[in-house]
CSV table of C-alpha atoms in Angstrom, one decimal:
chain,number,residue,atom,x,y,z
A,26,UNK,CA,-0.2,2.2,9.6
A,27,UNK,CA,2.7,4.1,9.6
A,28,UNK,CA,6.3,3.0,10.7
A,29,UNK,CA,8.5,5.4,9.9
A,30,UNK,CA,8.2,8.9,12.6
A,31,UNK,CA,10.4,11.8,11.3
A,32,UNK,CA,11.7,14.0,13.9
A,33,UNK,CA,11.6,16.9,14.0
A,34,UNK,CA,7.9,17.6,12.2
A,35,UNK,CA,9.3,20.9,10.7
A,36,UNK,CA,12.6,22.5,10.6
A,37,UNK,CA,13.8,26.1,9.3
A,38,UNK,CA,17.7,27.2,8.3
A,39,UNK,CA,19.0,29.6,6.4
A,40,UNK,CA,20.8,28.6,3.2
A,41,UNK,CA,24.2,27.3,3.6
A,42,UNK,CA,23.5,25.8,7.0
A,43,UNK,CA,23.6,22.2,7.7
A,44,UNK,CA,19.8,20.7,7.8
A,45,UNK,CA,19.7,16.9,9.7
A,46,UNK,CA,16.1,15.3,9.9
A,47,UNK,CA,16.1,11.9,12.0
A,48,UNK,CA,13.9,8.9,11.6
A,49,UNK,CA,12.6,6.0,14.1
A,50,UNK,CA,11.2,2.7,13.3
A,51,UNK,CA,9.5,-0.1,14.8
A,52,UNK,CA,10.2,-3.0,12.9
A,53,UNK,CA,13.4,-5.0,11.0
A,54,UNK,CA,14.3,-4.0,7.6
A,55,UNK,CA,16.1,-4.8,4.4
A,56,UNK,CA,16.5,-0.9,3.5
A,57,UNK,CA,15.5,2.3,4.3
A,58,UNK,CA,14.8,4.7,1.9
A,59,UNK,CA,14.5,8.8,1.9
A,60,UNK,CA,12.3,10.7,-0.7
A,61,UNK,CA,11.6,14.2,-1.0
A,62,UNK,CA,8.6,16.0,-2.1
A,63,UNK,CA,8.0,18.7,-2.9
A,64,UNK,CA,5.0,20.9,-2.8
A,65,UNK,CA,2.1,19.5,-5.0
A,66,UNK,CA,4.2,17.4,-6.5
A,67,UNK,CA,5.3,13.2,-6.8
A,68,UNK,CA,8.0,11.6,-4.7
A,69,UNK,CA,11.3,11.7,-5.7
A,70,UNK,CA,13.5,8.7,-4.7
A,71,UNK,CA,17.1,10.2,-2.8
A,72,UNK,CA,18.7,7.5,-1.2
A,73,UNK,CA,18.4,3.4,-0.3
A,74,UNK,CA,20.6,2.2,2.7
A,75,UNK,CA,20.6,-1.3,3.0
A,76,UNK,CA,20.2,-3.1,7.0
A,77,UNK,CA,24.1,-4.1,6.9
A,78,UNK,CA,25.3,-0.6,6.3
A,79,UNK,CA,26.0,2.4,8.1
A,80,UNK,CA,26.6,4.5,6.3
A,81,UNK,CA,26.2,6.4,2.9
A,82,UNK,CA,27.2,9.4,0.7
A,83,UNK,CA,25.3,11.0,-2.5
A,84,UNK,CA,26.5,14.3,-3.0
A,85,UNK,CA,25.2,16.6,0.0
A,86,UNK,CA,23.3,13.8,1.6
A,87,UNK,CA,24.5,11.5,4.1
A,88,UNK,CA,22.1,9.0,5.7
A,89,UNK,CA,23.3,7.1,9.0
A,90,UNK,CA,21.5,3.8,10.1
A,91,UNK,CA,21.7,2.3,13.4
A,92,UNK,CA,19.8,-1.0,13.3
A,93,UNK,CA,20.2,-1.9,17.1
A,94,UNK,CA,18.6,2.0,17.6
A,95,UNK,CA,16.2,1.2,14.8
A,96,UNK,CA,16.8,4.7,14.1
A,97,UNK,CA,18.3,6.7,10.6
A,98,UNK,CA,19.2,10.2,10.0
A,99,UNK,CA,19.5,12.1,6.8
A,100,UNK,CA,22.1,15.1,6.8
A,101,UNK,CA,22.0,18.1,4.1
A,102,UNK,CA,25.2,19.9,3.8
A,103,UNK,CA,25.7,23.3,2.8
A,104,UNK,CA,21.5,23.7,2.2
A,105,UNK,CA,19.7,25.8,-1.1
A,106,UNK,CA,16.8,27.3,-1.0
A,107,UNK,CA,16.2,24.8,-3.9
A,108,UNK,CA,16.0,22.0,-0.8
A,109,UNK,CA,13.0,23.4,0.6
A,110,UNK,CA,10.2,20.4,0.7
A,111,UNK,CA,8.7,17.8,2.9
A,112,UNK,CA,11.3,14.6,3.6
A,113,UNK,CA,10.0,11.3,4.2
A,114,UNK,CA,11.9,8.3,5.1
A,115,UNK,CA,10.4,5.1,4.0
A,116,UNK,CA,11.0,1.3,5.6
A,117,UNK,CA,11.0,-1.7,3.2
A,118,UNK,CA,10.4,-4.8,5.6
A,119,UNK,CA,10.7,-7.6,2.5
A,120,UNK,CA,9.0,-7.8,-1.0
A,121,UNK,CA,9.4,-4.0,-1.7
A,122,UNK,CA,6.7,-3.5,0.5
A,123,UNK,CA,7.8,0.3,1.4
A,124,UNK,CA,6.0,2.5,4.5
A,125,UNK,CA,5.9,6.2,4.6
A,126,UNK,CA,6.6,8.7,7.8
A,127,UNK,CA,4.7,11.1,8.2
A,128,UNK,CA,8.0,13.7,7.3
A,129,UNK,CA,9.8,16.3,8.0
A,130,UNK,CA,8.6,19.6,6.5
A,131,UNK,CA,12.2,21.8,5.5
A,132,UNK,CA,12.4,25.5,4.8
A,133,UNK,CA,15.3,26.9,3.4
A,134,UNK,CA,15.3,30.7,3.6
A,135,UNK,CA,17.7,32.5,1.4
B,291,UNK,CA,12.6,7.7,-20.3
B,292,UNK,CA,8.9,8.8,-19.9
B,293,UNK,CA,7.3,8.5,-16.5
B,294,UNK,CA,4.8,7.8,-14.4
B,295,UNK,CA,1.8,9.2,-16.0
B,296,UNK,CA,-1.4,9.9,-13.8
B,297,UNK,CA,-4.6,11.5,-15.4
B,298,UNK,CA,-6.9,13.3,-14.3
B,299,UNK,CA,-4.4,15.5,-12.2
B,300,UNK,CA,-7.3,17.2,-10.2
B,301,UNK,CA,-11.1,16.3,-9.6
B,302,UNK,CA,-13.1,17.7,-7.6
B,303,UNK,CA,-16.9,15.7,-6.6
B,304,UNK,CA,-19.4,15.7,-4.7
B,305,UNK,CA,-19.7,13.2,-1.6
B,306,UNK,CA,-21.4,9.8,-3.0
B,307,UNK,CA,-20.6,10.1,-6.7
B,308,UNK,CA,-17.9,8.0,-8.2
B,309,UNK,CA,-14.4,8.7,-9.7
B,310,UNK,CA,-11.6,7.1,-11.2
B,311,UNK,CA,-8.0,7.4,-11.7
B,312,UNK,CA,-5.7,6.5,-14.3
B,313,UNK,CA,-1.9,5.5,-14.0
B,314,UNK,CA,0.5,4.2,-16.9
B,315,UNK,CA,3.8,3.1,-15.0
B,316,UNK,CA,7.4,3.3,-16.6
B,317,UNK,CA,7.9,0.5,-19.4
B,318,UNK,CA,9.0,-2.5,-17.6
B,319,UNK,CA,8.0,-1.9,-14.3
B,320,UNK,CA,6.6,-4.7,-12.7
B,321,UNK,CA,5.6,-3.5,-9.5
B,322,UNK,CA,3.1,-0.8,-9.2
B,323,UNK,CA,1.6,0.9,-6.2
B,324,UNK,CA,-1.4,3.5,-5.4
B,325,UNK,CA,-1.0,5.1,-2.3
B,326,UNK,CA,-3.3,7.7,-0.8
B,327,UNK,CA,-1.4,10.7,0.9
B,328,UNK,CA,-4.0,13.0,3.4
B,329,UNK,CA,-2.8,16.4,3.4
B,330,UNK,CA,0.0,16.9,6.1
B,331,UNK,CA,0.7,12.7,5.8
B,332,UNK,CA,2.8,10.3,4.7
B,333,UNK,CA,1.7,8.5,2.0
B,334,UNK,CA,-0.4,5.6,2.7
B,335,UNK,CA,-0.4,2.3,0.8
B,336,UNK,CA,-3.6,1.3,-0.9
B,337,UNK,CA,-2.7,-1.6,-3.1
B,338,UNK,CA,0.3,-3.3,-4.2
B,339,UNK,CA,0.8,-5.2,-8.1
B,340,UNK,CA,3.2,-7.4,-8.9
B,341,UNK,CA,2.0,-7.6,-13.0
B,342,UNK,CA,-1.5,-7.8,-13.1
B,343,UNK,CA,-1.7,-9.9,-9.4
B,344,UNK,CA,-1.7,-7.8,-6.2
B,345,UNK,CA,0.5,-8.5,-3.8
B,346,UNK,CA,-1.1,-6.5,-0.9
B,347,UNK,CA,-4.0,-4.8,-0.5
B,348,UNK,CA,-4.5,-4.7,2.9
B,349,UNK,CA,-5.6,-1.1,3.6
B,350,UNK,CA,-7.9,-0.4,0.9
B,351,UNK,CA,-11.0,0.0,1.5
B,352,UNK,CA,-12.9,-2.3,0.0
B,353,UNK,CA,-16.1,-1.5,0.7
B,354,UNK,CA,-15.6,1.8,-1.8
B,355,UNK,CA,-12.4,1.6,-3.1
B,356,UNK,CA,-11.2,-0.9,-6.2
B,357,UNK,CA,-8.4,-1.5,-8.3
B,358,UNK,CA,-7.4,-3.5,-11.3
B,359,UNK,CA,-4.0,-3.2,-13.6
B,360,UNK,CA,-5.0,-5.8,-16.6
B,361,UNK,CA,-2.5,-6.9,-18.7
B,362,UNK,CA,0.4,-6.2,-16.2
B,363,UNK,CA,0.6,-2.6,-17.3
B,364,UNK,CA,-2.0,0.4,-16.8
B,365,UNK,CA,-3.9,0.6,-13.8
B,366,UNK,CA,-7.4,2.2,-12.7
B,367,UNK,CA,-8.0,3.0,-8.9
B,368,UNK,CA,-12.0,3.9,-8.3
B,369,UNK,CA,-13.6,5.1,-5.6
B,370,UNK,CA,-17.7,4.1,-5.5
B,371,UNK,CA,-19.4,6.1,-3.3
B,372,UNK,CA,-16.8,8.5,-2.3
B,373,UNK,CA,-17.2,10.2,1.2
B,374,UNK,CA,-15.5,13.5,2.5
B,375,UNK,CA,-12.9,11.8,4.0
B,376,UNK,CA,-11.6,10.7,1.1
B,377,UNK,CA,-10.1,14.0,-0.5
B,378,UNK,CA,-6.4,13.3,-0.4
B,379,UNK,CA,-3.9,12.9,-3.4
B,380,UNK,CA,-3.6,9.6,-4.8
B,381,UNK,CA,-0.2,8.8,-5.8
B,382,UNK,CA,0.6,5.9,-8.4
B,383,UNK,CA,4.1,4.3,-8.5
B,384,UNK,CA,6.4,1.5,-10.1
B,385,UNK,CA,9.2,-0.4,-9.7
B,386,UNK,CA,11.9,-3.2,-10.9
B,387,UNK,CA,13.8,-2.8,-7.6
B,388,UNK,CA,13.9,-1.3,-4.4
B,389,UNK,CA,13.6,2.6,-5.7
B,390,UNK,CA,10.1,3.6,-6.9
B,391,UNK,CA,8.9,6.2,-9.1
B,392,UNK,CA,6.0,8.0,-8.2
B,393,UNK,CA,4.1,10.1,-10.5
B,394,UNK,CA,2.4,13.5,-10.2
B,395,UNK,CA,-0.6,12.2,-8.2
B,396,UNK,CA,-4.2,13.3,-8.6
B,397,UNK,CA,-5.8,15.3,-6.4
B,398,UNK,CA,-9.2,14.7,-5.2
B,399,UNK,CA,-11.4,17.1,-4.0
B,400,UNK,CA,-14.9,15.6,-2.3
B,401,UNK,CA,-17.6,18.2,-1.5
């Protein structure tokens, strides 16, 4: 089953916009995570935040958590055309046991 | 540092024959997943390792689908007879911490 549901399912921008992609989960955690993929290709691993934070910076990505929402949101500042790919935020309840959303698909027109 | 490595990176079979898929993890990863991801999906955990013991395996299917990593380091994911519904990418990962590292994935093509 799958915990994580990213909202919304697709989004489009044009480059240099601001591109935020929200998350809701059922469950506790001990982090989220945020991968992106892109197409026809592996996961690759963006960001951890850890339950006791709020907050967190990695170049043009800021992730927000609100554990009492159960809720997370990823924000890309100042988007490339190079960002265009599917975004999936992933729940680790305990023993690195991780689970997928189903993702946000991002376009990126130039 | 090398990789995830997967092999083969596509197959394509016909409904009831067998396949199997290869997946050599970073060096010193102990954790290593396979997760199945259905086009338009998330991926979807199979099996969990944690060296050569599994940790979850809660959604494979057992009845088709097996999986071994011996010696705590490669690992082989077959599927015995495959159905239709089984054409997806199948995505190996590892781990020392929280952060995995997937590989390519193979895609699998059932006719």
């Amino acid at each position: 089953s799958q915990q994580g549901e990213e909202d919304p399912q697709a989004l489009s921008i044009q480059e240099g916009e601001n591109a935020t992609m929200n998350c809701s989960y059922k469950t506790s955690i001990n982090n989220l995570q945020w991968y992106r993929q892109n197409s026809g290709r592996g996961l690759v691993h963006l960001i951890l935040i850890r339950s006791n934070e709020r907050e967190k910076h990695s170049g043009r990505l800021r992730v927000t958590l609100d554990t009492s929402k159960k809720s997370s949101s990823l924000l890309i500042t100042a988007s490339r055309a190079a960002d265009t790919a599917s975004y999936f935020c992933a729940t680790d309840g305990g023993y690195q046991k991780v689970t997928f959303g189903i993702g946000t698909k991002l376009q990126v027109i130039p | 540092e090398a990789g995830v490595a997967q092999s083969p990176r596509y197959k394509i079979i016909e409904k009831r024959q067998s396949v199997a898929f290869w997946c050599n993890p970073i060096s010193g990863h102990a954790t290593l997943y396979w997760y199945q991801q259905i086009l338009g999906q998330g991926p979807k955990l199979l099996i969990q390792f944690q060296n050569n013991g599994v940790v979850d395996d809660s959604q494979l299917p057992k009845d088709r689908f097996s999986a071994e990593r011996l010696k705590g380091v490669d690992s082989t994911l077959k599927i015995q007879p495959a159905k239709l519904e089984d054409s997806a990418v199948y995505l190996c990962a590892s781990s020392t911490t929280e952060t995995q590292y997937f590989g390519p994935g193979t895609r699998l093509l059932v006719l």
